[in-house]
CSV table of C-alpha atoms in Angstrom, one decimal:
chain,number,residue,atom,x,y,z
A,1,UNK,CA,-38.3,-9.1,19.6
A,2,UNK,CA,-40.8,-9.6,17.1
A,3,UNK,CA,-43.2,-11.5,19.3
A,4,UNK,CA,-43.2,-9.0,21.4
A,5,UNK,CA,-44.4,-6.0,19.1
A,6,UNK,CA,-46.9,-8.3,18.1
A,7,UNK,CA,-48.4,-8.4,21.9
A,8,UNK,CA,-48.7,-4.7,21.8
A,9,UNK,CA,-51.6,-4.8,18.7
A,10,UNK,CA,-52.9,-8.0,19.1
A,11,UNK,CA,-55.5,-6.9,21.7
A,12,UNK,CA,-57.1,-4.6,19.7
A,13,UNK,CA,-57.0,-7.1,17.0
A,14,UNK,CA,-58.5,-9.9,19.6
A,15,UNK,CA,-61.0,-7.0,21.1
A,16,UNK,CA,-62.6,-6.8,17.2
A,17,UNK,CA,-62.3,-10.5,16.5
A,18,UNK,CA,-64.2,-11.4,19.2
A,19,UNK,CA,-67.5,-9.3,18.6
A,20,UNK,CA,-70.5,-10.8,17.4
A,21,UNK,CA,-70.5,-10.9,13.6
A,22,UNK,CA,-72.6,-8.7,11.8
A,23,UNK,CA,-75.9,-10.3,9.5
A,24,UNK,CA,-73.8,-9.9,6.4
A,25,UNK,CA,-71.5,-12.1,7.9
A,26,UNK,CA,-73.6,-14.0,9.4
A,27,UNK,CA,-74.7,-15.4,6.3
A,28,UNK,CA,-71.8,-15.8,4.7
A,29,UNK,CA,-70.4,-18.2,7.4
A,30,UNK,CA,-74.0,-19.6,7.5
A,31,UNK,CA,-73.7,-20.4,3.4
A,32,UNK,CA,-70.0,-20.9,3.9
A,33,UNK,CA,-70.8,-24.5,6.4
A,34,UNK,CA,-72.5,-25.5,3.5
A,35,UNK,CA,-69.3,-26.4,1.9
A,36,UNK,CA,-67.4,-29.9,2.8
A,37,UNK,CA,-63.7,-28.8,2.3
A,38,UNK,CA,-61.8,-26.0,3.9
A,39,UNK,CA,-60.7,-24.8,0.7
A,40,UNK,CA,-63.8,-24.4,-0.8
A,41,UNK,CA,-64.8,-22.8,2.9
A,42,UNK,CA,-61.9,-20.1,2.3
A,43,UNK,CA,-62.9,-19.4,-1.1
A,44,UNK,CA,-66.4,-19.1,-0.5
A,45,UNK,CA,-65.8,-16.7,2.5
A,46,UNK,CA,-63.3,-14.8,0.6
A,47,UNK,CA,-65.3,-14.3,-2.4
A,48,UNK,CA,-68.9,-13.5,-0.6
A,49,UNK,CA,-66.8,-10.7,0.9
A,50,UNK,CA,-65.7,-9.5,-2.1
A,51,UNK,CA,-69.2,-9.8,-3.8
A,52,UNK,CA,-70.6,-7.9,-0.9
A,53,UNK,CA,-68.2,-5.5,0.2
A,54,UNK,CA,-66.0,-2.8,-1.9
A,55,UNK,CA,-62.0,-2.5,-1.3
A,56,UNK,CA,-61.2,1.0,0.0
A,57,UNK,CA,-57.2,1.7,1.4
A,58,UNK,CA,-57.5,3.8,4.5
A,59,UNK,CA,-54.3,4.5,6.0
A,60,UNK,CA,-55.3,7.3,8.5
A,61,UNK,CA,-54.4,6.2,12.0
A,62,UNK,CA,-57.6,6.8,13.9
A,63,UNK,CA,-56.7,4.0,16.4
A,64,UNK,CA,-53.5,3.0,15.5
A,65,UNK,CA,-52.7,2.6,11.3
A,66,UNK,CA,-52.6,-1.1,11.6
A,67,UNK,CA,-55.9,-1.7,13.4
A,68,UNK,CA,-59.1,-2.6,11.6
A,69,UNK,CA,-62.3,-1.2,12.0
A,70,UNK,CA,-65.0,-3.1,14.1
A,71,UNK,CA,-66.5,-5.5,12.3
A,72,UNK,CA,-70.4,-3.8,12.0
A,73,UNK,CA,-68.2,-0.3,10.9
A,74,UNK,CA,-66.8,-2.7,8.4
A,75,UNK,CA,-70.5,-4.7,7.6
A,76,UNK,CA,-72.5,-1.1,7.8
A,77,UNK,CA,-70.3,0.5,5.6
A,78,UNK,CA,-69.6,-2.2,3.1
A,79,UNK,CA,-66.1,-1.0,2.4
A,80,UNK,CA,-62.6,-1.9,3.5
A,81,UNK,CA,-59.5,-1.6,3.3
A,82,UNK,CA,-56.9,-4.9,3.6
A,83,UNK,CA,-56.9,-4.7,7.7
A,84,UNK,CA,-61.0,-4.5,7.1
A,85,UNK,CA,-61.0,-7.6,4.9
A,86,UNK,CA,-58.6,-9.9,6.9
A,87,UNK,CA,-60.5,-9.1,10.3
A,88,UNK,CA,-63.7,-9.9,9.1
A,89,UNK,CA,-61.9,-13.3,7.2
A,90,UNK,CA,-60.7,-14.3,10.1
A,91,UNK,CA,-63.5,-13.9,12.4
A,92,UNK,CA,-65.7,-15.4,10.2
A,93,UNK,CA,-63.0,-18.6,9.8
A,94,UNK,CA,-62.6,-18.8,13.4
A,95,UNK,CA,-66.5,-19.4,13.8
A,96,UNK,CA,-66.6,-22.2,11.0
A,97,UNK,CA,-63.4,-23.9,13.5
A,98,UNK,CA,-60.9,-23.0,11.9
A,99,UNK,CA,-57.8,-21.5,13.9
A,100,UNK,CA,-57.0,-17.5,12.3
A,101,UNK,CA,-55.3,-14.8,12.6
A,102,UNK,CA,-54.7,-11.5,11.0
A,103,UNK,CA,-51.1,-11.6,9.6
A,104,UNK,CA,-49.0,-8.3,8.7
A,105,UNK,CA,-46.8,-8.6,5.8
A,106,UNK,CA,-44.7,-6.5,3.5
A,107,UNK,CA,-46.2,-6.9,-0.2
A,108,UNK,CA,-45.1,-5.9,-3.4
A,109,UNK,CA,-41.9,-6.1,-5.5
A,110,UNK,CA,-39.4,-5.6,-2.6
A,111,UNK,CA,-40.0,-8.1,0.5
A,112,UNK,CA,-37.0,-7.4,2.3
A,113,UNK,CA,-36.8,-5.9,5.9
A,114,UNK,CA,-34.6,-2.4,6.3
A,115,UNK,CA,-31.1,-3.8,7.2
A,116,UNK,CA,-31.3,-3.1,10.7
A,117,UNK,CA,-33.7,-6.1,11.3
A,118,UNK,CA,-35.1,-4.3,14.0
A,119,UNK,CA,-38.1,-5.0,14.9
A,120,UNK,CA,-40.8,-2.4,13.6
A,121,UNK,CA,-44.4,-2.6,12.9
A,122,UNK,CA,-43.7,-0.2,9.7
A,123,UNK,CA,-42.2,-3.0,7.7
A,124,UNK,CA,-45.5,-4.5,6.8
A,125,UNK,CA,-48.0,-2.9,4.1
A,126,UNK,CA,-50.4,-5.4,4.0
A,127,UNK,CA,-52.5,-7.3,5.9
A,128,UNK,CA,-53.7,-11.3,4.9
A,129,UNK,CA,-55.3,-14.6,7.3
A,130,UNK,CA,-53.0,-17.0,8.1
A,131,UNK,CA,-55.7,-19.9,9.0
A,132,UNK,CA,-54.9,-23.5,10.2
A,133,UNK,CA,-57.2,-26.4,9.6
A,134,UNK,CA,-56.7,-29.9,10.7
A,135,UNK,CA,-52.6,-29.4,10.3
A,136,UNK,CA,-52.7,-27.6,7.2
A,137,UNK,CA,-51.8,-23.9,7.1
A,138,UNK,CA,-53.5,-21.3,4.4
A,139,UNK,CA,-52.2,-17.5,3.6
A,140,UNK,CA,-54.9,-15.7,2.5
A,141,UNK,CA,-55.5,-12.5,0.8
A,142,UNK,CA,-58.7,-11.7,1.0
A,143,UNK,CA,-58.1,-8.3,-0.7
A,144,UNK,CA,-57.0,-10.0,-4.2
A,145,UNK,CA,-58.8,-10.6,-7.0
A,146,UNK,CA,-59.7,-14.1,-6.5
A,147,UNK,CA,-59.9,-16.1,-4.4
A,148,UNK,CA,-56.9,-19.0,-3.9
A,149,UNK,CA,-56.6,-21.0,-0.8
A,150,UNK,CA,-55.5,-23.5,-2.6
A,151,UNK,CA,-52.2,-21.7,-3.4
A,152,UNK,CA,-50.5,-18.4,-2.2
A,153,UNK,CA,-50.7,-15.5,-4.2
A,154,UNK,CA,-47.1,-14.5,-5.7
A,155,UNK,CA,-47.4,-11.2,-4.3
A,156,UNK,CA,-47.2,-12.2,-0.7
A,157,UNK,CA,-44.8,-15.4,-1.5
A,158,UNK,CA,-41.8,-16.6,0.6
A,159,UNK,CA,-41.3,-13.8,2.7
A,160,UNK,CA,-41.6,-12.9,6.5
A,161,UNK,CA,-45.4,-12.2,8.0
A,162,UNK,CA,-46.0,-11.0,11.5
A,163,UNK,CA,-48.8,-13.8,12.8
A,164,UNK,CA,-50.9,-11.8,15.6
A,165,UNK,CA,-51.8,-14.6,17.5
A,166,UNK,CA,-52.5,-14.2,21.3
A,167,UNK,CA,-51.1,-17.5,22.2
A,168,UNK,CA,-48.2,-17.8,20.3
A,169,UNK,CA,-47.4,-14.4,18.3
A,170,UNK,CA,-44.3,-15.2,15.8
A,171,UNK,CA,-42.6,-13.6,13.1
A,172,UNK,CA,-43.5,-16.7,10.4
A,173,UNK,CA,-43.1,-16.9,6.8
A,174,UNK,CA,-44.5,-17.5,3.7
A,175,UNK,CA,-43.9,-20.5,1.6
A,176,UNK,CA,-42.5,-20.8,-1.3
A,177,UNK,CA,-43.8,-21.5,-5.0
A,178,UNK,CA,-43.0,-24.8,-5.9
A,179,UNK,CA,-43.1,-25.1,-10.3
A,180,UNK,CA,-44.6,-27.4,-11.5
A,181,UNK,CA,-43.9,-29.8,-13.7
C-alpha cells in the first residue's frame, strides 16, 4: 500500500526536518513571522529561498534518490535541487506553526501512474510542501518560478502526491483548477 512505502522514507525525511535550521533560515522564518497571513508567510518563505539559494537537480542516490540533503549541506552550499527546496520549506513552515510535509509527486505533461497501480516510489519526479494552516491546505512548489500559495501551479494540478507524513502518510491529491469567471 501506498502508506506504507511512504513509512519506509519518511524517517529520513523526519531525521532532516527535525535539525536545527541553519542562520540563512533562520532569518527567513525570523522575517517571515513578520507577515500576518499564511499566504503571505508561504510566499515570503518561498521566495527568500529562491533569492538566497540557486536550483541545482541532483539525482545521484547518495542516500537514497528521493532523500534531501541536510539542511546546513543545503544552507552551506546555497544550492538545491527540488527535494533540497521542499525540506528546507517545510521545516522552516513547521517552525512558524504551520503543519508540513515534503510531498512526492509526478510533474510534467503526463501525471498518470504506470497501469499496474502498484505502489512504487519511481512514479514521482518531483518533490513540493503540502502545508496545512488553520483547515486550509496549500501545495507548494518551492522550486517554481514564483511563488503562489495562493493557487497551485498547473504543473503539479489535480493529480496523485505521496504526503510523507509520519502520523498519517497517504497517497492524496492535488486539486483541481477551478476557471474563472
Amino acid at each position: 500500500e501506498w502508506p506504507e512505502m511512504a513509512e519506509k522514507v519518511i524517517p529520513a525525511y523526519e531525521n532532516i526536518l527535525s535539525k536545527k535550521l541553519p542562520n540563512l533560515f533562520e532569518k527567513i522564518l525570523d522575517s517571515a513571522k513578520q507577515e500576518s497571513t499564511s499566504i503571505d508567510k508561504i510566499n515570503l518563505v518561498t521566495s527568500m529561498l529562491a533569492d538566497s539559494m540557486h536550483y541545482l537537480g541532483d539525482w545521484r542516490p547518495i542516500h537514497g534518490s528521493h532523500i534531501p540533503r541536510e539542511l546546513a549541506t543545503i544552507a552551506n552550499t546555497k544550492f538545491g535541487d527540488c527535494k533540497d527546496f521542499s525540506a528546507a520549506t517545510a521545516a522552516i513552515l513547521r517552525k512558524l506553526g504551520f503543519e508540513a510535509n515534503v510531498a512526492l509527486i509526478k510533474r510534467g505533461v503526463n501525471p498518470e501512474f504506470s497501469p499496474t497501480n502498484l505502489p512504487n516510489i519511481g512514479e514521482f519526479n518531483h518533490a513540493i510542501v503540502w502545508a496545512k494552516d488553520n483547515a486550509k491546505e496549500y501545495w507548494i512548489d518551492p522550486t517554481n518560478q514564483n511563488s503562489f500559495a495562493q493557487g497551485i501551479m498547473e504543473d503539479i494540478v489535480d493529480r496523485p502526491a505521496l504526503i510523507l507524513d509520519k502520523k498519517n502518510p497517504l497517497l492524496g491529491h492535488t486539486p483541481k483548477t477551478v476557471p474563472a469567471g
